[in-house]
Tab-separated table of C-alpha atoms and ligand atoms in Angstrom:
chain	number	residue	atom	x	y	z
G	130	UNK	CA	259.516	-109.826	17.463
G	131	UNK	CA	260.489	-109.127	14.001
G	132	UNK	CA	257.455	-109.617	11.617
G	133	UNK	CA	257.718	-110.486	8.011
G	134	UNK	CA	258.169	-106.682	6.506
G	135	UNK	CA	260.552	-105.701	9.871
G	136	UNK	CA	262.640	-109.134	9.760
G	137	UNK	CA	265.398	-108.080	7.134
G	138	UNK	CA	265.956	-105.313	9.337
G	139	UNK	CA	266.348	-107.834	12.188
G	140	UNK	CA	268.634	-110.143	10.113
G	141	UNK	CA	271.137	-107.086	9.211
G	142	UNK	CA	271.357	-105.562	12.679
G	143	UNK	CA	271.589	-108.872	14.247
G	144	UNK	CA	274.627	-110.437	11.552
G	145	UNK	CA	276.156	-106.620	12.360
G	146	UNK	CA	275.734	-107.746	16.905
G	147	UNK	CA	277.405	-111.057	16.340
G	148	UNK	CA	280.073	-110.910	13.382
G	149	UNK	CA	278.434	-112.036	10.348
G	150	UNK	CA	278.869	-109.121	8.588
G	151	UNK	CA	279.763	-105.230	8.627
G	152	UNK	CA	279.853	-102.477	6.452
G	153	UNK	CA	282.978	-101.883	4.566
G	154	UNK	CA	285.227	-99.216	6.260
G	155	UNK	CA	282.128	-98.692	8.904
G	156	UNK	CA	284.618	-96.321	10.793
G	157	UNK	CA	284.533	-93.123	7.623
G	158	UNK	CA	280.798	-94.338	7.520
G	159	UNK	CA	281.251	-97.418	5.371
G	160	UNK	CA	281.484	-97.220	1.686
G	161	UNK	CA	278.084	-97.981	-0.318
G	162	UNK	CA	276.858	-101.457	-1.054
G	163	UNK	CA	280.758	-102.903	-0.171
G	164	UNK	CA	280.382	-105.514	2.804
G	165	UNK	CA	283.064	-107.415	5.033
G	166	UNK	CA	282.202	-110.781	6.333
G	167	UNK	CA	283.482	-111.361	9.700
G	168	UNK	CA	284.684	-114.148	12.104
G	169	UNK	CA	281.399	-116.079	11.887
G	170	UNK	CA	279.921	-115.030	8.504
G	171	UNK	CA	283.150	-116.042	6.776
G	172	UNK	CA	283.122	-118.989	8.315
G	173	UNK	CA	279.387	-119.679	7.182
G	174	UNK	CA	280.508	-118.269	3.244
G	175	UNK	CA	283.584	-120.685	3.225
G	176	UNK	CA	281.244	-123.481	4.194
G	177	UNK	CA	278.968	-122.610	1.833
G	178	UNK	CA	281.849	-121.767	-0.748
G	179	UNK	CA	283.033	-124.929	-0.320
G	180	UNK	CA	279.898	-126.974	-0.232
G	181	UNK	CA	279.618	-125.545	-3.775
G	182	UNK	CA	282.695	-126.483	-4.927
G	183	UNK	CA	282.579	-130.217	-3.533
G	184	UNK	CA	278.684	-131.276	-4.712
G	185	UNK	CA	279.935	-129.281	-8.884
G	186	UNK	CA	283.161	-131.038	-8.638
G	187	UNK	CA	283.891	-133.822	-6.484
G	188	UNK	CA	280.621	-135.017	-6.900
G	189	UNK	CA	280.718	-134.545	-10.785
G	190	UNK	CA	283.114	-136.864	-12.476
G	191	UNK	CA	282.819	-134.369	-15.593
G	192	UNK	CA	283.369	-131.210	-13.595
G	193	UNK	CA	287.065	-129.892	-12.917
G	194	UNK	CA	287.498	-126.400	-11.401
G	195	UNK	CA	290.322	-123.479	-11.810
G	196	UNK	CA	290.629	-120.024	-10.379
G	197	UNK	CA	291.579	-117.719	-13.093
G	198	UNK	CA	292.831	-114.432	-12.514
G	199	UNK	CA	290.195	-111.130	-12.539
G	200	UNK	CA	292.162	-108.789	-14.520
G	201	UNK	CA	292.052	-109.529	-18.533
G	202	UNK	CA	292.310	-108.737	-22.051
G	203	UNK	CA	290.186	-105.988	-21.873
G	204	UNK	CA	289.112	-107.572	-25.455
G	205	UNK	CA	287.600	-110.449	-23.444
G	206	UNK	CA	284.854	-107.642	-22.541
G	207	UNK	CA	284.252	-106.366	-25.921
G	208	UNK	CA	283.813	-110.103	-26.976
G	209	UNK	CA	282.052	-111.048	-24.075
G	210	UNK	CA	279.553	-108.231	-25.613
G	211	UNK	CA	280.014	-106.072	-21.878
G	212	UNK	CA	281.837	-103.406	-23.485
G	213	UNK	CA	278.612	-102.414	-25.839
G	214	UNK	CA	275.610	-104.273	-23.865
G	215	UNK	CA	276.275	-104.305	-20.154
G	216	UNK	CA	274.194	-101.221	-19.331
G	217	UNK	CA	271.797	-100.062	-17.715
G	218	UNK	CA	269.873	-96.563	-19.066
G	219	UNK	CA	269.870	-94.100	-15.786
G	220	UNK	CA	269.029	-90.242	-15.326
G	221	UNK	CA	270.267	-87.371	-13.088
G	222	UNK	CA	268.536	-85.116	-11.226
G	223	UNK	CA	270.877	-82.203	-11.879
G	224	UNK	CA	269.987	-80.311	-8.334
G	225	UNK	CA	271.310	-82.919	-5.804
G	226	UNK	CA	273.009	-84.927	-8.631
G	227	UNK	CA	271.545	-88.423	-7.531
G	228	UNK	CA	271.463	-91.016	-9.914
G	229	UNK	CA	268.760	-93.525	-10.621
G	230	UNK	CA	268.277	-96.059	-12.973
G	231	UNK	CA	265.276	-95.374	-15.383
G	232	UNK	CA	262.613	-98.303	-14.722
G	233	UNK	CA	263.775	-97.846	-10.954
G	234	UNK	CA	262.495	-94.571	-11.054
G	235	UNK	CA	259.826	-95.324	-13.375
G	236	UNK	CA	258.551	-98.486	-10.875
G	237	UNK	CA	259.194	-96.518	-7.516
G	238	UNK	CA	256.270	-94.166	-9.050
G	239	UNK	CA	253.897	-96.577	-10.341
G	240	UNK	CA	254.077	-97.954	-6.923
G	241	UNK	CA	252.248	-94.842	-5.429
G	242	UNK	CA	249.696	-94.750	-8.362
G	243	UNK	CA	246.145	-96.734	-8.088
G	244	UNK	CA	246.143	-100.025	-9.591
G	245	UNK	CA	245.427	-99.269	-13.546
G	246	UNK	CA	247.282	-96.217	-14.109
G	247	UNK	CA	250.279	-97.901	-12.167
G	248	UNK	CA	249.419	-101.007	-15.347
G	249	UNK	CA	249.672	-98.709	-18.199
G	250	UNK	CA	252.737	-96.807	-16.493
G	251	UNK	CA	254.981	-99.269	-16.935
G	252	UNK	CA	253.879	-100.699	-20.385
G	253	UNK	CA	254.685	-97.680	-21.968
G	254	UNK	CA	257.610	-97.923	-19.853
G	255	UNK	CA	258.103	-101.659	-21.019
G	256	UNK	CA	257.456	-100.624	-24.805
G	257	UNK	CA	259.854	-97.203	-24.767
G	258	UNK	CA	262.571	-99.430	-22.979
G	259	UNK	CA	262.211	-102.177	-25.927
G	260	UNK	CA	262.658	-99.740	-28.595
G	261	UNK	CA	265.425	-97.609	-26.512
G	262	UNK	CA	263.686	-94.615	-26.849
G	263	UNK	CA	265.835	-92.832	-24.480
G	264	UNK	CA	263.793	-89.492	-25.461
G	265	UNK	CA	260.768	-91.103	-25.030
G	266	UNK	CA	261.693	-92.549	-21.314
G	267	UNK	CA	262.304	-88.613	-20.387
G	268	UNK	CA	258.988	-87.478	-22.040
G	269	UNK	CA	257.184	-90.429	-19.466
G	270	UNK	CA	258.998	-89.082	-16.275
G	271	UNK	CA	258.516	-85.589	-16.989
G	272	UNK	CA	254.869	-85.502	-18.204
G	273	UNK	CA	254.191	-88.189	-15.214
G	274	UNK	CA	256.248	-85.597	-12.581
G	275	UNK	CA	258.368	-87.941	-10.981
G	276	UNK	CA	260.789	-86.083	-8.397
G	277	UNK	CA	263.636	-86.921	-7.159
G	278	UNK	CA	263.476	-88.502	-3.569
G	279	UNK	CA	266.538	-85.769	-2.218
G	280	UNK	CA	265.958	-82.528	-3.744
G	281	UNK	CA	262.252	-83.337	-4.257
G	282	UNK	CA	262.437	-81.525	-7.970
G	283	UNK	CA	261.831	-82.580	-11.997
G	284	UNK	CA	265.184	-81.007	-12.747
G	285	UNK	CA	266.201	-84.058	-15.232
G	286	UNK	CA	269.509	-84.705	-17.408
G	287	UNK	CA	268.859	-86.402	-20.629
G	288	UNK	CA	268.479	-90.092	-20.647
G	289	UNK	CA	272.101	-92.264	-20.974
G	290	UNK	CA	273.328	-95.874	-21.186
G	291	UNK	CA	275.432	-96.220	-18.007
G	292	UNK	CA	277.799	-99.683	-18.111
G	293	UNK	CA	278.265	-101.640	-15.103
G	294	UNK	CA	281.844	-102.638	-15.575
G	295	UNK	CA	284.377	-101.047	-13.315
G	296	UNK	CA	287.396	-99.648	-15.314
G	297	UNK	CA	290.979	-99.316	-14.332
G	298	UNK	CA	294.593	-98.146	-15.562
G	299	UNK	CA	296.901	-101.155	-15.954
G	300	UNK	CA	301.121	-100.256	-15.803
G	301	UNK	CA	302.875	-97.664	-14.015
G	302	UNK	CA	301.589	-95.058	-16.697
G	303	UNK	CA	298.137	-93.922	-15.848
G	304	UNK	CA	295.867	-91.324	-17.892
G	305	UNK	CA	297.918	-92.227	-21.791
G	306	UNK	CA	296.029	-94.101	-23.945
G	307	UNK	CA	292.442	-96.549	-24.422
G	308	UNK	CA	294.623	-99.692	-23.577
G	309	UNK	CA	295.860	-99.393	-20.409
G	310	UNK	CA	292.427	-99.780	-19.489
G	311	UNK	CA	291.224	-102.740	-17.899
G	312	UNK	CA	288.391	-103.721	-16.637
G	313	UNK	CA	287.322	-105.566	-13.161
G	314	UNK	CA	284.995	-108.913	-14.159
G	315	UNK	CA	281.679	-108.694	-14.342
G	316	UNK	CA	281.579	-111.874	-13.820
G	317	UNK	CA	283.193	-115.338	-13.120
G	318	UNK	CA	282.396	-116.771	-16.959
G	319	UNK	CA	284.838	-115.068	-19.274
G	320	UNK	CA	287.666	-116.791	-17.085
G	321	UNK	CA	286.381	-119.988	-18.097
G	322	UNK	CA	285.544	-119.406	-21.613
G	323	UNK	CA	289.534	-118.287	-22.126
G	324	UNK	CA	290.881	-121.090	-20.294
G	325	UNK	CA	288.254	-123.456	-22.204
G	326	UNK	CA	290.200	-124.851	-24.532
G	327	UNK	CA	293.945	-125.224	-22.070
G	328	UNK	CA	291.747	-127.129	-19.708
G	329	UNK	CA	290.541	-129.467	-22.414
G	330	UNK	CA	293.574	-130.092	-23.856
G	331	UNK	CA	295.313	-130.872	-20.782
G	332	UNK	CA	292.567	-132.829	-18.375
G	333	UNK	CA	292.032	-134.558	-22.108
G	334	UNK	CA	287.707	-133.518	-20.999
G	335	UNK	CA	285.025	-135.044	-23.264
G	336	UNK	CA	282.117	-133.415	-24.225
G	337	UNK	CA	279.945	-133.053	-22.482
G	338	UNK	CA	282.463	-131.296	-19.611
G	339	UNK	CA	281.842	-128.535	-17.209
G	340	UNK	CA	284.753	-126.251	-15.360
G	341	UNK	CA	283.571	-124.397	-12.396
G	342	UNK	CA	284.352	-121.357	-10.546
G	343	UNK	CA	284.622	-119.778	-7.923
G	344	UNK	CA	285.542	-116.042	-7.213
G	345	UNK	CA	284.367	-112.260	-7.223
G	346	UNK	CA	282.938	-110.418	-9.438
G	347	UNK	CA	282.439	-106.375	-9.491
G	348	UNK	CA	279.246	-104.316	-10.798
G	349	UNK	CA	278.532	-100.211	-10.321
G	350	UNK	CA	275.424	-101.283	-9.360
G	351	UNK	CA	273.186	-98.034	-9.243
G	352	UNK	CA	270.581	-99.251	-7.366
G	353	UNK	CA	272.307	-100.528	-4.027
G	354	UNK	CA	270.432	-100.624	-0.771
G	355	UNK	CA	269.235	-104.359	-0.295
G	356	UNK	CA	272.213	-105.595	1.747
G	357	UNK	CA	274.123	-108.286	0.432
G	358	UNK	CA	271.314	-108.543	-2.268
G	359	UNK	CA	272.980	-106.282	-4.759
G	360	UNK	CA	276.549	-105.251	-3.396
G	361	UNK	CA	278.861	-103.749	-5.781
G	362	UNK	CA	281.873	-106.155	-5.165
G	363	UNK	CA	280.776	-110.094	-4.652
G	364	UNK	CA	281.503	-113.757	-5.540
G	365	UNK	CA	280.455	-115.711	-7.737
G	366	UNK	CA	280.067	-119.796	-8.275
G	367	UNK	CA	280.106	-120.425	-11.605
G	368	UNK	CA	280.266	-123.715	-13.950
G	369	UNK	CA	279.739	-123.523	-17.774
G	370	UNK	CA	278.557	-127.093	-18.688
G	371	UNK	CA	279.794	-128.120	-22.471
G	372	UNK	CA	277.832	-129.725	-24.750
G	373	UNK	CA	277.578	-130.884	-28.628
G	374	UNK	CA	275.314	-128.359	-30.376
G	375	UNK	CA	271.702	-129.300	-30.603
G	376	UNK	CA	271.754	-131.039	-27.176
G	377	UNK	CA	271.558	-128.074	-24.772
G	378	UNK	CA	267.905	-128.169	-24.200
G	379	UNK	CA	268.252	-131.693	-22.171
G	380	UNK	CA	271.098	-130.160	-20.549
G	381	UNK	CA	269.675	-127.109	-19.648
G	382	UNK	CA	266.636	-128.866	-18.225
G	383	UNK	CA	269.058	-131.639	-16.578
G	384	UNK	CA	270.770	-128.898	-14.791
G	385	UNK	CA	268.329	-127.115	-13.451
G	386	UNK	CA	266.971	-130.242	-11.682
G	387	UNK	CA	270.343	-130.660	-10.847
G	388	UNK	CA	270.589	-127.195	-9.411
G	389	UNK	CA	267.504	-127.448	-7.357
G	390	UNK	CA	268.830	-130.433	-6.091
G	391	UNK	CA	271.782	-128.784	-4.642
G	392	UNK	CA	269.362	-126.446	-3.015
G	393	UNK	CA	267.382	-128.610	-1.399
G	394	UNK	CA	270.137	-130.257	0.196
G	395	UNK	CA	270.849	-127.664	2.574
G	396	UNK	CA	267.807	-127.953	4.075
G	397	UNK	CA	265.296	-125.699	2.639
G	398	UNK	CA	262.135	-126.886	1.786
G	399	UNK	CA	261.023	-126.942	-1.986
G	400	UNK	CA	257.865	-124.518	-1.332
G	401	UNK	CA	260.605	-121.810	-0.623
G	402	UNK	CA	261.596	-121.994	-4.089
G	403	UNK	CA	260.870	-121.456	-7.193
G	404	UNK	CA	261.823	-120.964	-10.961
G	405	UNK	CA	261.157	-118.029	-13.016
G	406	UNK	CA	261.460	-118.273	-16.816
G	407	UNK	CA	263.104	-115.477	-18.737
G	408	UNK	CA	260.796	-113.905	-21.140
G	409	UNK	CA	263.722	-111.057	-22.006
G	410	UNK	CA	266.495	-113.253	-22.861
G	411	UNK	CA	270.451	-111.565	-22.244
G	412	UNK	CA	271.912	-111.219	-24.909
G	413	UNK	CA	274.053	-114.665	-24.696
G	414	UNK	CA	271.124	-116.767	-24.209
G	415	UNK	CA	268.537	-118.449	-25.873
G	416	UNK	CA	266.958	-120.038	-22.756
G	417	UNK	CA	267.215	-118.829	-19.245
G	418	UNK	CA	265.219	-118.925	-16.021
G	419	UNK	CA	266.386	-118.046	-12.458
G	420	UNK	CA	265.899	-120.316	-9.273
G	421	UNK	CA	264.195	-117.703	-6.925
G	422	UNK	CA	263.781	-117.782	-3.037
G	423	UNK	CA	261.421	-116.400	-0.916
G	424	UNK	CA	263.570	-113.865	0.797
G	425	UNK	CA	262.128	-111.483	3.778
G	426	UNK	CA	261.872	-108.599	0.935
G	427	UNK	CA	260.469	-111.623	-1.248
G	428	UNK	CA	260.763	-114.165	-3.865
G	429	UNK	CA	263.986	-113.053	-5.679
G	430	UNK	CA	266.617	-114.873	-7.833
G	431	UNK	CA	269.591	-116.088	-6.596
G	432	UNK	CA	270.972	-117.836	-9.074
G	433	UNK	CA	270.792	-118.052	-12.974
G	434	UNK	CA	270.633	-120.724	-15.613
G	435	UNK	CA	271.344	-120.102	-18.961
G	436	UNK	CA	271.474	-121.963	-22.213
G	437	UNK	CA	274.247	-119.639	-23.566
G	438	UNK	CA	274.764	-121.059	-27.283
G	439	UNK	CA	277.803	-120.995	-28.598
G	440	UNK	CA	277.876	-117.197	-28.323
G	441	UNK	CA	281.048	-116.634	-26.218
G	442	UNK	CA	283.443	-119.155	-27.904
G	443	UNK	CA	282.322	-117.930	-31.384
G	444	UNK	CA	283.227	-114.297	-30.307
G	445	UNK	CA	286.189	-115.525	-28.391
G	446	UNK	CA	287.095	-117.057	-31.679
G	447	UNK	CA	286.663	-113.930	-33.946
G	448	UNK	CA	287.830	-111.968	-31.708
G	449	UNK	CA	291.385	-113.548	-31.076
G	450	UNK	CA	291.841	-115.782	-34.301
G	451	UNK	CA	292.382	-118.793	-32.209
G	452	UNK	CA	290.217	-121.559	-33.154
G	453	UNK	CA	287.696	-122.493	-30.244
G	454	UNK	CA	286.460	-125.975	-31.551
G	455	UNK	CA	286.625	-129.081	-30.737
G	456	UNK	CA	286.883	-132.896	-32.325
G	457	UNK	CA	284.347	-134.797	-31.248
G	458	UNK	CA	285.398	-138.079	-31.747
G	459	UNK	CA	282.084	-140.238	-31.893
G	460	UNK	CA	280.556	-138.347	-35.103
G	461	UNK	CA	283.851	-137.267	-36.778
G	462	UNK	CA	283.198	-133.625	-36.398
G	463	UNK	CA	284.845	-130.556	-34.801
G	464	UNK	CA	282.402	-127.865	-33.696
G	465	UNK	CA	282.143	-124.688	-31.057
G	466	UNK	CA	280.334	-126.403	-28.145
G	467	UNK	CA	277.110	-124.851	-26.543
G	468	UNK	CA	276.741	-124.130	-23.105
G	469	UNK	CA	275.000	-124.483	-20.460
G	470	UNK	CA	275.629	-121.824	-17.651
G	471	UNK	CA	274.473	-122.219	-13.874
G	472	UNK	CA	275.609	-119.037	-12.196
G	473	UNK	CA	275.148	-117.741	-8.346
G	474	UNK	CA	275.711	-115.739	-6.047
G	475	UNK	CA	277.620	-116.916	-3.081
G	476	UNK	CA	276.803	-113.134	-0.581
G	477	UNK	CA	272.725	-114.134	-1.927
G	478	UNK	CA	273.717	-118.265	-1.003
G	479	UNK	CA	274.891	-116.704	2.427
G	480	UNK	CA	271.761	-113.864	2.996
G	481	UNK	CA	269.760	-117.184	2.209
G	482	UNK	CA	270.737	-119.103	4.667
G	483	UNK	CA	270.927	-116.887	7.209
G	484	UNK	CA	267.161	-115.773	6.164
G	485	UNK	CA	265.392	-119.389	6.332
G	486	UNK	CA	267.838	-120.091	9.637
G	487	UNK	CA	267.328	-116.427	11.508
G	488	UNK	CA	264.350	-117.397	14.108
G	489	UNK	CA	262.979	-115.061	17.438
G	490	UNK	CA	261.211	-117.659	19.728
G	491	UNK	CA	258.890	-116.318	22.685
G	492	UNK	CA	260.666	-118.815	25.076
G	493	UNK	CA	258.082	-117.078	28.250
G	494	UNK	CA	256.211	-118.651	30.611
G	495	UNK	CA	253.584	-118.043	33.503
G	496	UNK	CA	256.805	-117.495	35.695
G	497	UNK	CA	259.186	-115.564	33.500
G	498	UNK	CA	259.837	-113.851	30.265
G	499	UNK	CA	262.013	-115.208	28.057
G	500	UNK	CA	262.861	-115.041	24.708
G	501	UNK	CA	265.394	-115.684	22.137
G	502	UNK	CA	266.906	-115.612	18.712
G	503	UNK	CA	268.716	-118.833	17.344
G	504	UNK	CA	270.015	-118.929	13.459
G	505	UNK	CA	268.781	-122.950	12.346
G	506	UNK	CA	271.807	-123.254	10.057
G	507	UNK	CA	272.302	-126.848	9.156
G	508	UNK	CA	275.235	-127.993	10.937
G	509	UNK	CA	277.414	-128.296	7.358
G	510	UNK	CA	277.047	-124.583	7.431
G	511	UNK	CA	277.373	-123.520	10.663
G	512	UNK	CA	280.733	-121.363	11.785
G	513	UNK	CA	281.231	-123.487	15.019
G	514	UNK	CA	280.316	-126.650	15.074
G	515	UNK	CA	280.511	-127.650	18.870
G	516	UNK	CA	280.586	-125.294	22.229
G	517	UNK	CA	283.018	-126.810	24.690
G	518	UNK	CA	281.565	-125.243	28.110
G	519	UNK	CA	282.784	-126.175	31.615
G	520	UNK	CA	280.311	-124.856	34.224
G	521	UNK	CA	282.903	-123.616	36.357
G	522	UNK	CA	286.256	-122.055	36.043
G	523	UNK	CA	287.744	-124.224	38.846
G	524	UNK	CA	288.311	-128.483	39.863
G	525	UNK	CA	289.700	-129.179	36.907
G	526	UNK	CA	286.920	-128.774	35.067
G	527	UNK	CA	288.748	-126.791	32.207
G	528	UNK	CA	291.566	-129.026	31.935
G	529	UNK	CA	288.910	-131.566	30.833
G	530	UNK	CA	287.368	-128.887	28.634
G	531	UNK	CA	290.639	-128.926	26.793
G	532	UNK	CA	290.965	-132.454	26.675
G	533	UNK	CA	287.639	-132.687	24.766
G	534	UNK	CA	288.886	-129.407	22.517
G	535	UNK	CA	292.277	-131.447	21.383
G	536	UNK	CA	290.051	-134.366	20.313
G	537	UNK	CA	287.861	-132.448	18.119
G	538	UNK	CA	289.575	-129.652	16.722
G	539	UNK	CA	291.258	-131.372	13.925
G	540	UNK	CA	287.593	-132.273	12.636
G	541	UNK	CA	285.493	-129.271	13.150
G	542	UNK	CA	285.679	-125.680	14.506
G	543	UNK	CA	284.995	-125.918	18.258
G	544	UNK	CA	284.550	-122.782	20.816
G	545	UNK	CA	285.649	-122.992	23.962
G	546	UNK	CA	284.278	-120.697	26.710
G	547	UNK	CA	283.975	-120.411	30.881
G	548	UNK	CA	282.932	-117.002	31.377
G	549	UNK	CA	279.197	-116.197	32.283
G	550	UNK	CA	275.877	-118.435	33.266
G	551	UNK	CA	275.890	-121.271	31.353
G	552	UNK	CA	271.973	-120.369	29.871
G	553	UNK	CA	274.160	-117.262	29.039
G	554	UNK	CA	276.716	-118.545	27.250
G	555	UNK	CA	273.664	-121.218	25.288
G	556	UNK	CA	272.319	-118.300	24.190
G	557	UNK	CA	275.154	-116.637	22.645
G	558	UNK	CA	275.620	-120.186	20.713
G	559	UNK	CA	272.142	-120.355	19.373
G	560	UNK	CA	272.687	-116.333	17.989
G	561	UNK	CA	275.152	-117.164	15.894
G	562	UNK	CA	273.982	-120.675	14.649
G	563	UNK	CA	276.294	-122.956	17.036
G	564	UNK	CA	274.544	-127.270	16.549
G	565	UNK	CA	275.779	-128.800	20.105
G	566	UNK	CA	277.062	-127.613	23.458
G	567	UNK	CA	278.720	-129.805	25.258
G	568	UNK	CA	278.593	-128.811	29.344
G	569	UNK	CA	281.853	-129.993	31.365
G	570	UNK	CA	280.444	-130.465	35.188
G	571	UNK	CA	281.532	-132.101	38.313
G	572	UNK	CA	280.102	-135.726	36.879
G	573	UNK	CA	282.193	-135.324	34.191
G	574	UNK	CA	284.784	-136.200	36.763
G	575	UNK	CA	283.224	-138.908	38.058
G	576	UNK	CA	281.874	-140.958	35.721
G	577	UNK	CA	283.312	-139.808	31.966
G	578	UNK	CA	279.702	-138.258	30.791
G	579	UNK	CA	279.116	-134.814	29.528
G	580	UNK	CA	275.541	-132.510	28.762
G	581	UNK	CA	274.894	-132.472	25.110
G	582	UNK	CA	272.373	-129.763	24.359
G	583	UNK	CA	270.675	-129.258	21.177
G	584	UNK	CA	270.580	-125.956	19.588
G	585	UNK	CA	266.680	-126.757	17.714
G	586	UNK	CA	264.772	-128.347	20.925
G	587	UNK	CA	267.525	-127.006	23.509
G	588	UNK	CA	266.890	-130.819	24.868
G	589	UNK	CA	269.522	-132.196	27.045
G	590	UNK	CA	271.239	-135.366	27.692
G	591	UNK	CA	274.237	-136.887	29.135
G	592	UNK	CA	276.120	-138.494	26.878
G	593	UNK	CA	279.726	-140.491	27.005
G	594	UNK	CA	282.405	-137.722	26.722
G	595	UNK	CA	284.393	-140.065	24.413
G	596	UNK	CA	280.878	-140.133	21.570
G	597	UNK	CA	280.841	-136.359	21.520
G	598	UNK	CA	283.175	-136.115	18.098
G	599	UNK	CA	281.347	-139.062	16.495
G	600	UNK	CA	278.035	-137.672	17.112
G	601	UNK	CA	279.061	-133.985	15.498
G	602	UNK	CA	280.854	-135.839	12.810
G	603	UNK	CA	277.662	-137.568	11.788
G	604	UNK	CA	275.804	-134.359	11.216
G	605	UNK	CA	278.406	-132.642	9.156
G	606	UNK	CA	278.114	-136.250	6.442
R	742	LIG	N1	277.525	-115.149	-15.820
R	742	LIG	C1	276.680	-114.839	-15.725
R	742	LIG	C2	276.314	-113.748	-14.883
R	742	LIG	O1	276.720	-113.295	-14.075
R	742	LIG	P1	273.497	-112.742	-13.421
R	742	LIG	O2	272.352	-113.210	-13.402
R	742	LIG	O3	274.229	-111.542	-13.740
R	742	LIG	O4	274.576	-114.020	-14.718
R	742	LIG	C3	274.794	-114.619	-11.784
R	742	LIG	O5	274.604	-113.144	-12.066
R	742	LIG	C4	274.207	-114.497	-10.312
R	742	LIG	O6	275.352	-113.732	-9.443
R	742	LIG	C5	273.025	-113.422	-9.719
R	742	LIG	O7	272.066	-114.784	-9.774
R	742	LIG	C6	272.738	-113.529	-8.227
R	742	LIG	O8	272.906	-114.448	-7.229
R	742	LIG	C7	274.950	-112.672	-8.141
R	742	LIG	N2	274.465	-111.388	-8.695
R	742	LIG	C8	274.245	-111.049	-9.646
R	742	LIG	N3	275.234	-109.688	-9.186
R	742	LIG	C9	275.049	-109.468	-7.942
R	742	LIG	C10	275.250	-108.414	-7.370
R	742	LIG	N4	275.089	-107.049	-7.732
R	742	LIG	N5	275.288	-108.306	-6.004
R	742	LIG	C11	275.533	-110.054	-5.139
R	742	LIG	N6	274.678	-110.339	-6.125
R	742	LIG	C12	274.865	-110.564	-7.553
């Protein structure tokens, strides 16, 4: 049985074994911090994405969705501040060539020290980081004889800023001028900002209103060894809510509460979440907090809620020379709206849902050792909703099972299987989180009833086959 400290590893192995998540291009030994979603992982991810999209757009009158391109004009990233500010101080070990984020190197060293020494070291690091004193940071690393975990030496380069954006060249000619350089977007938000007026005008949107988007983002993360928690290619679900200046505080509080409602709607109890207010604010924010979830690796950020002021629209106005203003007919004024952003990582949410659902159960009796791994997904997120299992491969049972498949498959994802004992088939369905299994047996031929087996309780009961579809649909509402 996995305890808390190795539950994380157990989930990673389970994801691979059962077709949820694979290391990218694994046959070539993988690519660091890049992952592929398999047959069940992609369904789970799609269900979370759709749930978020529906909740944000369909259930809020004043929010619409867009789908902007990953490539954007390079000036976008000048205006957003990412070219100048989206970087971390790094240091390289000259012998191993391994690169470290300076704060992570120092924090890892602090973990080896007694409490008081560690606190003093971290306080000094915070001072130097705040002052952007890179010489001082290098000195601190050397004075404390911090070693590279690969080479074991203290042979360090200077500390340098390292931008986290991936750059590539655009068009047919490579290696010519800087004008060809484009970035893979490090957040989806800017696609919303640059389309603010397009959407506002064509949708005749009135403030307050929101624009939502789901899409890939890319960051050249240096410390990237936490499975899908920190990836170099990942997916974000973001919403920018445009408000009248001066009202941002109340909308910030509104969206904190509103987003928490969505999280609780995933069936995850309140005590597994907490808010974490930011002390050090990002370059664009006047208030910010994270929604953290209690992962097997501790409480960590899943979603950020940021009051971004008019920073982005104002800068886009300045760089593009295009007005980013809204005419508010209620107060007869033109202004650049303020923005509350909700930004959640889809992959991190997948990891949260997996962590919450994963359970190893000992089912041993005095007579027999037994256990199972079950993923207790809420039915609306489960990759497969219903497994249809003929007891044997003959006597007309597969035909009846196929009939039930035909009745249900247009409404939700079903799975048909006739191999192995029923017990083994149930265990496989538990392992991928299928909430309902239905067995077709000889009695079905006589009275039209089937055995339905519930994943979480393992209770089995007989119901009329014609009730199955409705029962599953009710669980998805
Ligand atoms: N537009 C604001 C923004 O991008 P962020 O706090 O940097 O804010 C928002 O990112 C969310 O995106 C995070 O809460 C996290 O869920 C997700 N995220 C950020 N970096 C990630 C990474 N490298 N891998 C996976 N998810 C990431």
